[in-house]
XYZ file of C-alpha atoms in Angstrom:
484
model
C 112.879 27.639 65.803
C 109.449 27.187 64.273
C 108.910 25.834 60.829
C 109.145 28.173 57.953
C 110.831 29.027 54.622
C 113.685 31.336 53.888
C 115.771 32.412 50.900
C 119.536 32.999 51.176
C 121.233 35.764 49.224
C 122.527 33.103 46.709
C 118.852 32.267 46.017
C 118.799 28.932 47.803
C 115.484 27.978 49.441
C 115.836 26.894 52.981
C 112.832 25.055 54.450
C 112.361 24.027 58.043
C 109.386 21.481 58.219
C 109.577 20.768 61.887
C 110.437 22.779 65.101
C 114.071 22.828 65.933
C 115.530 23.234 69.419
C 119.097 23.584 70.259
C 120.685 23.403 73.756
C 123.960 25.205 73.873
C 124.714 23.500 77.129
C 124.753 20.085 75.396
C 128.516 20.393 74.357
C 128.777 16.667 73.550
C 126.242 16.892 70.890
C 127.862 20.050 69.518
C 131.284 18.412 69.402
C 129.874 15.243 67.651
C 128.256 17.437 64.898
C 131.508 19.279 64.452
C 133.933 16.370 64.413
C 135.043 16.696 67.945
C 135.571 20.583 67.736
C 133.957 23.407 69.668
C 133.481 21.713 72.991
C 134.286 25.255 74.313
C 132.852 28.586 72.841
C 135.182 31.470 72.767
C 134.106 34.885 74.014
C 132.586 37.027 71.346
C 129.751 37.704 69.226
C 128.125 35.199 66.943
C 125.674 35.290 64.163
C 123.012 32.695 64.447
C 122.370 31.281 60.931
C 120.284 28.699 59.109
C 122.422 27.238 56.371
C 122.200 24.530 53.662
C 123.653 21.102 54.454
C 123.730 17.783 52.762
C 123.372 14.514 54.815
C 125.098 11.691 53.167
C 124.145 8.269 54.073
C 124.582 4.596 52.990
C 127.353 3.188 50.911
C 127.027 2.161 47.386
C 129.752 0.204 45.260
C 130.791 1.734 42.068
C 132.026 -0.513 39.284
C 134.647 0.853 36.991
C 134.047 1.235 33.146
C 137.660 0.104 32.462
C 138.699 -3.470 33.372
C 141.910 -2.306 34.629
C 140.465 0.266 37.247
C 139.491 -0.709 40.726
C 136.091 -0.556 42.257
C 135.235 2.367 44.318
C 132.543 3.358 46.776
C 130.400 6.487 47.169
C 127.322 7.582 49.275
C 124.111 5.951 48.174
C 121.862 8.651 49.363
C 122.289 12.449 49.840
C 119.650 14.291 51.682
C 119.391 18.083 51.389
C 118.672 19.613 54.804
C 119.268 22.670 56.960
C 121.590 23.204 59.873
C 121.622 25.768 62.652
C 125.000 27.178 63.289
C 127.026 29.924 64.749
C 129.481 32.211 62.679
C 131.986 34.335 64.659
C 131.647 37.889 63.938
C 134.687 40.333 63.501
C 133.375 42.807 66.219
C 134.469 41.963 69.717
C 132.335 41.680 72.834
C 133.045 44.817 74.833
C 132.802 45.360 78.597
C 129.524 47.160 78.273
C 125.913 46.856 79.124
C 124.037 44.306 76.917
C 121.636 47.183 76.028
C 124.473 49.465 74.962
C 126.122 46.690 72.909
C 122.854 45.989 70.973
C 122.265 49.762 70.473
C 125.867 50.002 68.988
C 125.461 47.007 66.631
C 122.263 48.314 64.983
C 124.299 51.208 63.469
C 126.904 48.826 62.132
C 124.658 46.306 60.793
C 121.727 48.469 59.609
C 120.919 47.321 56.070
C 123.844 44.725 55.951
C 122.143 41.328 56.388
C 125.465 39.469 55.550
C 127.680 41.272 58.143
C 129.936 42.555 55.455
C 130.315 39.165 53.742
C 131.202 37.074 56.992
C 127.960 35.114 56.669
C 127.924 32.499 53.780
C 125.715 33.284 50.849
C 123.897 30.015 51.251
C 122.871 30.915 54.830
C 120.235 33.204 56.393
C 120.980 35.289 59.525
C 118.570 34.849 62.313
C 120.116 36.995 65.046
C 123.198 37.774 67.064
C 124.302 35.736 70.117
C 126.766 36.902 72.786
C 129.137 34.351 74.479
C 130.900 35.150 77.649
C 132.667 32.684 79.971
C 131.673 29.907 77.728
C 127.922 30.662 78.388
C 125.358 32.428 76.216
C 124.445 35.804 77.738
C 121.906 37.308 75.527
C 120.170 36.878 72.025
C 119.179 39.644 69.693
C 116.755 37.906 67.246
C 116.390 41.231 65.029
C 119.926 42.029 64.344
C 121.053 40.894 60.865
C 117.564 39.465 60.274
C 115.160 41.092 57.800
C 111.904 39.768 55.925
C 112.027 38.318 52.556
C 112.398 41.009 49.902
C 112.957 40.907 46.213
C 114.752 44.194 46.247
C 115.567 46.949 48.704
C 112.917 49.473 48.462
C 112.450 52.878 50.236
C 111.626 52.543 53.770
C 112.837 49.009 54.125
C 115.926 49.889 56.146
C 113.780 52.118 58.345
C 111.407 49.165 58.906
C 114.350 46.997 60.066
C 115.473 49.763 62.393
C 112.013 50.282 63.728
C 111.556 46.549 64.385
C 114.917 46.336 66.229
C 114.249 49.535 68.143
C 110.859 48.438 69.391
C 112.324 45.141 70.723
C 115.157 46.942 72.429
C 112.843 49.625 73.795
C 110.743 46.958 75.450
C 113.859 45.353 76.960
C 114.974 48.802 78.157
C 111.529 49.436 79.702
C 111.626 46.025 81.496
C 115.094 46.644 82.720
C 114.337 50.069 84.205
C 111.075 48.636 85.698
C 112.957 45.873 87.424
C 115.418 48.213 88.921
C 112.687 50.713 90.136
C 114.430 53.373 87.944
C 111.238 55.032 86.370
C 110.310 55.758 82.735
C 111.505 59.336 82.590
C 114.819 59.086 80.770
C 116.594 60.479 77.799
C 116.807 58.481 74.552
C 120.500 58.994 74.359
C 121.079 56.868 77.412
C 120.383 53.663 75.418
C 119.909 54.559 71.867
C 122.153 56.160 69.201
C 119.858 55.761 66.182
C 116.098 56.120 66.191
C 113.654 55.187 63.395
C 111.482 57.970 62.089
C 108.599 56.419 63.987
C 108.827 54.654 67.322
C 107.385 54.278 70.927
C 108.502 56.445 73.764
C 107.858 56.375 77.430
C 104.703 58.311 78.648
C 106.526 59.567 81.786
C 109.073 61.412 79.601
C 106.264 63.731 78.127
C 104.346 66.159 80.398
C 101.995 68.320 78.209
C 100.486 70.042 81.238
C 103.947 71.606 82.014
C 105.121 71.780 78.454
C 108.056 69.403 79.105
C 109.764 66.516 77.408
C 112.793 64.671 78.568
C 113.318 61.991 75.795
C 114.864 64.112 72.974
C 117.768 66.402 72.998
C 117.390 70.079 74.066
C 117.934 71.311 70.362
C 115.116 69.208 68.962
C 111.758 70.981 68.116
C 109.138 68.633 69.816
C 105.342 69.046 69.588
C 102.498 66.921 70.764
C 99.087 66.394 69.268
C 96.136 63.940 69.360
C 95.377 61.716 66.680
C 92.625 58.940 65.871
C 93.668 55.461 66.402
C 92.322 54.533 63.140
C 94.678 56.970 61.349
C 97.674 55.895 63.185
C 98.717 53.123 60.882
C 98.457 55.578 57.767
C 100.601 58.100 59.534
C 103.139 55.566 60.640
C 103.532 54.213 57.000
C 103.902 57.762 55.514
C 106.483 58.698 58.016
C 108.450 55.418 57.729
C 110.037 56.790 54.510
C 111.719 59.488 56.311
C 115.436 59.257 57.361
C 116.278 57.859 60.716
C 117.225 60.130 63.645
C 120.774 60.198 64.481
C 121.199 61.339 68.121
C 124.952 61.762 67.851
C 124.583 64.655 65.269
C 124.052 68.079 66.792
C 121.285 68.989 64.278
C 117.843 70.016 64.995
C 115.043 67.726 64.183
C 111.159 68.303 64.274
C 109.359 65.601 66.010
C 105.658 65.202 66.924
C 104.467 62.974 69.876
C 101.140 61.438 68.865
C 98.560 60.831 71.631
C 96.184 58.107 70.112
C 92.530 58.522 71.103
C 89.251 56.803 70.104
C 87.056 58.431 67.401
C 84.878 59.889 69.957
C 87.466 61.349 72.232
C 89.328 62.754 69.345
C 86.278 64.519 67.926
C 85.492 66.117 71.467
C 89.034 67.115 72.319
C 90.402 68.154 68.848
C 87.642 70.847 68.583
C 88.699 72.304 71.872
C 92.244 72.588 70.542
C 91.409 73.837 67.095
C 92.095 77.467 66.185
C 89.488 79.102 63.905
C 90.387 81.075 60.813
C 92.169 84.255 61.675
C 91.827 86.991 58.856
C 94.641 88.982 60.326
C 97.282 86.290 59.784
C 95.549 84.507 57.061
C 95.823 80.983 58.631
C 93.172 78.458 57.990
C 91.522 76.384 60.856
C 94.177 74.306 62.234
C 94.951 71.997 65.150
C 97.088 73.781 67.638
C 100.228 71.646 68.303
C 101.653 71.954 71.827
C 105.280 72.746 71.969
C 107.289 70.710 74.390
C 110.759 71.645 75.549
C 113.425 70.159 77.833
C 113.236 73.287 80.000
C 109.646 74.650 79.763
C 108.962 78.433 79.359
C 105.972 80.387 80.352
C 103.314 80.787 79.064
C 103.008 77.059 77.982
C 99.461 77.032 76.662
C 98.109 79.552 74.226
C 94.769 79.600 75.956
C 93.967 78.994 79.615
C 91.533 76.033 78.622
C 94.391 74.249 77.000
C 95.784 72.989 80.097
C 92.723 71.202 81.283
C 92.157 69.694 77.847
C 95.674 68.283 77.655
C 95.264 66.880 81.144
C 92.040 65.019 80.062
C 93.743 63.806 76.954
C 96.726 62.444 78.768
C 94.485 60.647 81.095
C 92.845 58.720 78.175
C 96.212 57.739 76.546
C 97.307 54.202 77.342
C 100.805 53.859 78.712
C 102.165 51.782 75.961
C 100.517 53.622 72.957
C 102.340 56.842 72.904
C 104.193 57.352 69.641
C 106.498 59.824 68.085
C 107.027 60.569 64.408
C 109.670 62.619 62.600
C 108.196 65.588 60.992
C 109.180 66.417 57.401
C 111.291 69.573 57.058
C 108.928 71.039 54.601
C 105.898 70.394 56.751
C 107.540 71.976 59.686
C 108.249 75.168 57.634
C 104.770 75.568 56.278
C 103.010 74.250 59.357
C 101.147 71.549 57.351
C 101.548 68.001 58.439
C 99.877 64.529 58.465
C 98.286 65.595 61.842
C 95.863 67.950 59.975
C 95.069 65.262 57.342
C 94.202 62.921 60.214
C 90.983 64.906 60.727
C 89.530 63.579 57.573
C 90.089 66.771 55.292
C 89.593 66.113 51.468
C 92.732 67.198 49.675
C 92.114 69.003 46.270
C 93.632 67.602 43.156
C 97.345 68.567 42.473
C 97.823 71.081 39.736
C 99.991 70.104 37.116
C 102.969 72.671 36.835
C 102.831 74.683 33.596
C 105.804 74.193 31.222
C 108.260 77.159 31.056
C 107.768 79.645 28.237
C 110.573 80.919 26.154
C 110.207 84.217 27.928
C 110.651 82.503 31.389
C 113.452 84.409 33.234
C 114.643 81.255 34.973
C 111.839 80.642 37.520
C 112.701 83.710 39.602
C 110.007 84.116 42.423
C 108.603 87.688 42.912
C 106.561 88.818 45.820
C 103.026 90.192 45.362
C 104.057 93.873 45.777
C 106.610 93.435 42.962
C 104.269 91.788 40.582
C 101.706 94.640 41.280
C 104.182 97.399 40.626
C 105.306 95.648 37.472
C 101.955 96.274 36.047
C 100.611 99.311 37.891
C 103.028 102.230 38.941
C 102.995 106.068 38.798
C 104.635 106.039 35.457
C 101.699 103.969 33.940
C 99.055 106.038 35.739
C 100.498 109.326 34.655
C 100.232 108.237 30.994
C 96.287 108.156 31.446
C 96.146 111.183 33.819
C 99.238 113.429 32.934
C 99.993 116.437 35.047
C 98.501 119.754 33.599
C 101.242 121.963 34.820
C 104.867 122.214 36.089
C 103.717 122.077 39.709
C 101.806 118.782 39.078
C 104.912 117.352 37.088
C 107.109 118.229 40.148
C 104.705 116.619 42.538
C 104.535 113.427 40.364
C 108.399 113.217 40.288
C 108.396 113.468 44.137
C 105.769 110.639 44.427
C 107.868 108.468 42.121
C 111.063 109.183 44.137
C 109.571 108.790 47.537
C 106.671 106.223 47.127
C 107.354 104.546 43.742
C 108.262 101.224 45.332
C 105.364 101.243 47.847
C 102.542 99.116 46.523
C 100.072 100.203 49.153
C 100.522 103.933 48.311
C 100.275 103.234 44.609
C 96.933 101.374 45.137
C 95.512 104.056 47.304
C 96.373 106.767 44.843
C 94.868 104.821 42.005
C 91.648 104.485 43.958
C 91.492 108.201 44.606
C 92.126 109.015 41.005
C 89.184 106.684 40.100
C 86.970 108.881 42.218
C 88.112 112.225 41.077
C 87.210 113.475 37.424
C 89.657 114.535 34.763
C 88.858 118.199 35.114
C 90.598 118.358 38.435
C 93.899 117.055 37.079
C 95.629 120.555 37.527
C 95.512 119.863 41.327
C 95.416 116.166 41.748
C 99.125 115.203 41.795
C 99.866 117.971 44.305
C 96.978 116.782 46.501
C 98.112 113.082 46.373
C 101.839 114.019 47.312
C 100.396 115.817 50.427
C 98.112 113.058 51.472
C 100.990 110.348 50.994
C 103.377 112.346 53.001
C 100.756 112.748 55.783
C 100.009 108.929 55.497
C 96.123 109.607 55.338
C 95.467 108.193 51.863
C 93.057 105.495 52.877
C 91.287 107.783 55.478
C 90.872 110.549 52.919
C 89.393 107.998 50.389
C 86.915 106.732 52.920
C 85.699 110.114 53.880
C 85.608 111.327 50.300
C 83.524 108.297 49.359
C 81.163 109.121 52.315
C 80.848 112.652 51.227
C 80.315 111.979 47.566
C 77.373 109.723 48.604
C 75.327 112.841 49.384
C 75.633 114.141 45.827
C 78.213 116.671 46.700
C 80.390 118.352 44.109
C 83.797 116.737 43.907
C 85.630 119.932 44.605
C 83.488 120.792 47.535
C 83.759 117.335 48.877
C 87.601 117.487 48.685
C 87.612 120.997 50.427
C 85.352 119.613 53.186
C 87.395 116.385 53.732
C 90.686 118.208 53.465
C 89.629 120.816 55.998
C 88.758 118.078 58.439
C 92.371 116.605 58.071
C 94.123 119.969 58.295
C 95.232 120.098 54.611
C 97.004 123.386 53.398
C 94.492 126.173 53.045
C 95.999 127.448 49.669
C 95.666 124.154 48.233
C 91.959 123.879 49.335
C 91.324 127.355 48.117
C 92.727 126.330 44.672
C 90.262 123.352 44.663
C 87.362 125.586 45.468
C 88.417 128.077 42.674
C 88.285 125.333 40.046
C 84.524 124.889 39.891
C 84.157 128.663 40.467
C 85.998 129.360 37.234
């Protein structure tokens, strides 16, 4: 142990001013320090603790205040010190791999630095030691141990989990490397609980084939490049998300980050960026590559993407690959911290308006419903009422058949704006015919073109209507309006 300062849950300050080394094979010293006990260590799991101790030395005579009392003795000097000790844990040591045991213990001890009250309050846990056959087998220096905190804040438990995961992940990689097992393995082979941010083996991800083998099949996994300078910020923001429980059959959104230098990121991110598409209304965005346990064709949206990802993967260092849990809301809206990592400036947040007394409870209406609440055939007919029974009948059919269609109502309104009031005797019948034929927009475009040549409105309607095959009786009525 190296020198340092710790504070126990009871508030006692424990300071170690000199390096401390303990040899568990020196049983005579251990027995001497424990009054002859513990020459042998029982099989089990032990918490390694640093605890407060008092070292009493020298004898001083105490003279009584009463002449009839006898003289006594007490220690002349009491020195406050610290001791390194072992506290037996209630969990047994199972017949499992040492990696599996450590993975199981993190779920049980996550957020519990006192092992459910077993560790004394004047002690600080430094790790967990496994004893088998009277010999120490392994030491996990991250279990039960956490940094000094005044209070438990959001993300602290995830930080403890991430620290233990990174240590265990390194041991797993060393174990597989020593056995020539390769690095393409599933996380569930060694872990039960993953932090929201963590390392993963590079061989388990293949963006060229669109495959990932680290996460379960029902997880939605993407990969994207990121600047190395933005990595710490993304890690800090994602650390507040809940841990990933692999034992739950719930889908989780995960992004695998490929850190690149600023120069490489600027070059390759432009090749993966999709421009603004007015047809779908999506802003320019970085195209995330979807990875699956069993890839499906086509893997890449564009033919050039495969070559781009091959180049990106060649520049990613083996130990730098990182995954982050994607917030549920970001997964639904396709907005995440990956886009922010490009250096975009966010607008100032808009403060929500306070609800008015007429608020209906915050019900959300779509755009068409809002439009029809303000502009509809009933409202329009108040300004352009039908002039005869035929027009009133046509209006009633329009309301019944197309009253809830915002596109039709909007197109009819545009046509009404181009045709004068003196044609109201035929306008509603004409709109009904055009709406049923689904040619309102085409008719409006052709009418606008025809009127641009200073043609009389009735003549323009007859010309355009003839080209679209409207009823001859209706067109003759239009022609007769100006003739009369």
